Amino acid sequence: MKKPRLRRVDTFVQVHSQVKVPPKPGYNHRNTLLAPLSSRVRTATPVRPCGSLARVDLNAAAGRRRLRLPQRLGGGWLRRWRSATIATASLRRARSCGACWILRIRIPRGDAGVLELGMAGSCPSVAQKALLETPSSRRLSTPTKMNVRRGSHRARSIGRLAHVHTSGNLEEQTPRTLLKNIILTAPESSIMTPKSVVKPVPTPQVVRSSRQESSRGSLELQLPELEPPTTLALGLLAPGRRKQRLRLSVFQQEMDQGLPLSQEPRGNASASSLTSSLSLTFASPLQTQSVQRPGLARRPPTRRAVDVGAFLQDLRDTSLALASPGDSLRTPVATLPTDTVLEDTQPFSQPLVGHSPSVYHSLPFLSHTEAENSERAVSRRTQSSGSRLQNHNPGKPAQLLAGKAKKIDVLAVSLPNNSSAISGEDGVEPLQDGVGEEAEERMEESLSVSEVMGSTGTQGSVRTEKSKGHGEMTEALEAKEPEGSSEDEDISGRTASPELASSTTEFLQARRPQFLEPAPPPSTTVLSSEPLEPLPTRHHPRARTHGPRPRQDPHKTGLSHYVKLFSFYAKMPMEKKALEMVEKCLDKYFQHLCDDLEVFSAHAGRKTVRPEDLELLMRRQGLVNDQVSLHVLVERHLPLEYRQLLIPCAFSGNSVFPAQ
Amino acid sequence: MAFSTTVFQRKYIKRKAPRGFLKRVFKRQKPHLRLETSSDLLVHLNCLLFVHRLAEESRMNAFENKYGIIKKEHVQAAAKITKLSTNFKLGTTNLGTFGLHLKKLTFRSYYKTRFCELLVSHFLREVD
């Protein structure tokens, strides 16, 4: 029931609002609760704490509501009553806010502090928007010292408004009702139909056994059935229009799938058709789903016309061993979409030559657009995030050897696209991990290109080419992307050792002269041992860039958090340089902040910075004044959990948390 | 005791404060000082408000110049204004403790304090 819940909100709101001022030790809460409340409550009865206390007022309110009397307490409340109608829409918004739901759900007994907070604290903006009219009227009426009470009034008025307007209005916007509506009005759904068909099975008493029919009918629904339209009609007419829609979709499927499939169930007349239909359904569930729910269908990736001739030539160029996989690839083209998608998402835990070339060769059939590159980047990132650099290695050289042809096309056509995905990582050049990945890619492409050129001497030129390309692309990128990717890779990279990253680059560099030979299928053991070997020897060429990185990165990632907040607050598109400027400002700000805090704590004779110092700082800054207290700011801007830690609240048993 | 009895419906906080980052920054700047648990969050609050003010200012600047995008210059100008309004201590003066006793500080009072400090320092120098 809604009403009692809302009442509780009011109670606890009231109770909490009294504890605005942190009480001195030994302070009796009851007195504080008494005094302000008695001014509002008409009945001057001596009140007992908490529940009974609050209930006094509420019962009066409930009585008034029953009698449909206007709210008491004069003009402000009346205005609020009138503006309630205006605010219903906004109220609905407020109610549909996730935080407000949290408020309603989380109403344990005796926890005064928890409830009202959810309303006011975590959804301040919504609550403020929701009560545009009401606060304005309220502020006129209420006295000045109503900082916390404002929040309480907000919640209270929400409660009252909810009360006033029938639950029907509010029901519309609940997730539950939304779901209900969707379920009721949504078109057919293959997932739902079997159940729905099974449900009305007992009701229509048809000739055959009901359950068999239903199951058969459900199965046949997915099939392009023609044979028992009558049976279907018998079985499905009762449930109604949902089944008719199904039949239409089924008809569609039938048309799509063609006659051969439909003829099969026709041929089998009896129970054997069940099995056949069963088998058939399992074959085509995906398709049916996609037909019935077009939004859920996996779009087959747009494929470019593959230059098979050039592809084959390149294959032949590389090695004879790869010719066979090349042939085998052409056949599974039809099943590529799902396969490639599935394969790409899987980590490269099996570095089989058979697998990797197929995977890699399948890639050229995909579009050479950002989709592919992002996919690769994503797959790479997922790999790296799983700290699978080692597995990455065995996978990669195999792919390199196998997929050089693909690389050519990639490089030639989609270099900018490629580098756009990579330069995101390139932008994090200073990162060890980024270097690892990016270097790997560089090595990859340089390897492939150089292979095509057929000379090791061109590697240097290729590298310069790539670096140039990278240099161009980095400027085109947003600063956020490197920051974002840096964050990801930072997190991921911390798991993987930096030595591994450098070792992989060394390893790939070492592999370069070897790629010309048809490499034997690389084994994980061999490759895992190899990174360790070149480590001590090849560390030098990469050691230059390792200097200031570890100090800058976490600092920058932490700052980027606030930079993102800046861009969020600004609500306007920003330039990269502006963001860098914001970073500098934040740096300076932090320095100033620390200095100030030091001075304040020294003034108090302490060596620890305490919240009082912070309050003084905010006073100096003008954020906190007599009108706006620190608690209000905490309420407004911090999430609920932090507010609990900061603002002392009274809980049941006369205890205050956090302790004063 | 009361804290443990509350049950949260959600398991994660939407906008977490980077407490580790803040603590690390503070330690780097002032290794001889300590930062308390709650003050960590208040520092985060302060940062939020600062960033908020900065963003508002830069947004206003951009609007004034009729730009659809916030540019570096807007941010710079906004930063100047915001820094001034936040009354950061400008280094350590001999009479640095003056600023501590003031409760309300506005633009005017800020400049007054500076002016007073200058005057007094000047006077003292004269005396010397």
Short mmCIF file of C-alpha atoms in Angstrom, two decimals, chain B residues 39-120:
data_model
loop_
_atom_site.label_atom_id
_atom_site.label_comp_id
_atom_site.label_asym_id
_atom_site.label_seq_id
_atom_site.Cartn_x
_atom_site.Cartn_y
_atom_site.Cartn_z
CA SER B 39 37.48 15.96 5.50
CA ASP B 40 38.36 13.91 2.46
CA LEU B 41 34.77 14.06 1.36
CA LEU B 42 34.52 17.72 2.13
CA VAL B 43 37.51 18.38 -0.03
CA HIS B 44 35.69 16.57 -2.77
CA LEU B 45 32.69 18.73 -2.15
CA ASN B 46 34.85 21.78 -2.39
CA CYS B 47 36.27 20.59 -5.68
CA LEU B 48 32.82 19.95 -7.02
CA LEU B 49 31.70 23.42 -6.16
CA PHE B 50 34.81 24.94 -7.59
CA VAL B 51 34.41 23.06 -10.82
CA HIS B 52 30.78 24.03 -10.86
CA ARG B 53 31.59 27.68 -10.52
CA LEU B 54 34.28 27.46 -13.13
CA ALA B 55 31.97 25.81 -15.54
CA GLU B 56 29.25 28.36 -14.98
CA GLU B 57 31.63 31.21 -15.48
CA SER B 58 33.15 29.82 -18.61
CA ARG B 59 29.74 29.04 -19.96
CA MET B 60 28.67 32.59 -19.37
CA ASN B 61 31.77 33.85 -21.06
CA ALA B 62 31.12 31.71 -24.05
CA PHE B 63 27.54 32.89 -24.25
CA GLU B 64 28.55 36.49 -24.03
CA ASN B 65 30.83 36.14 -26.97
CA LYS B 66 28.19 34.15 -28.77
CA TYR B 67 30.23 31.06 -29.11
CA GLY B 68 28.67 27.65 -29.30
CA ILE B 69 31.78 26.05 -27.92
CA ILE B 70 33.70 26.81 -24.81
CA LYS B 71 37.15 27.93 -25.73
CA LYS B 72 40.38 28.24 -23.90
CA GLU B 73 40.07 31.96 -23.45
CA HIS B 74 36.69 31.63 -21.83
CA VAL B 75 38.06 29.16 -19.39
CA GLN B 76 41.03 31.34 -18.61
CA ALA B 77 38.92 34.37 -17.92
CA ALA B 78 36.56 32.31 -15.84
CA ALA B 79 39.43 30.88 -13.86
CA LYS B 80 40.69 34.32 -13.00
CA ILE B 81 37.35 35.41 -11.69
CA THR B 82 36.77 32.23 -9.80
CA LYS B 83 40.16 32.29 -8.20
CA LEU B 84 39.60 35.80 -7.04
CA SER B 85 36.26 34.99 -5.60
CA THR B 86 37.52 32.01 -3.71
CA ASN B 87 39.90 34.15 -1.73
CA PHE B 88 42.80 31.88 -1.77
CA LYS B 89 45.65 32.95 0.35
CA LEU B 90 48.20 34.58 -1.82
CA GLY B 91 51.30 33.18 -0.39
CA THR B 92 52.29 33.83 3.19
CA THR B 93 52.44 37.37 4.32
CA ASN B 94 53.79 38.49 7.62
CA LEU B 95 50.30 39.20 8.74
CA GLY B 96 48.76 36.12 7.28
CA THR B 97 46.70 35.47 10.35
CA PHE B 98 44.58 38.46 9.60
CA GLY B 99 42.55 36.65 7.02
CA LEU B 100 41.69 33.83 9.32
CA HIS B 101 39.48 35.79 11.62
CA LEU B 102 37.17 37.10 9.00
CA LYS B 103 33.97 35.15 8.72
CA LYS B 104 32.27 36.82 5.81
CA LEU B 105 34.31 37.58 2.79
CA THR B 106 33.03 39.23 -0.29
CA PHE B 107 34.84 40.94 -3.06
CA ARG B 108 34.90 44.12 -1.11
CA SER B 109 36.03 42.63 2.10
CA TYR B 110 38.66 40.67 0.25
CA TYR B 111 40.17 43.77 -1.16
CA LYS B 112 39.82 45.47 2.16
CA THR B 113 41.85 42.82 3.83
CA ARG B 114 44.53 43.07 1.26
CA PHE B 115 44.56 46.77 1.56
CA CYS B 116 44.70 46.67 5.31
CA GLU B 117 47.54 44.25 5.25
CA LEU B 118 49.45 46.41 2.88
CA LEU B 119 48.84 49.46 4.97
CA VAL B 120 49.90 47.84 8.15
#
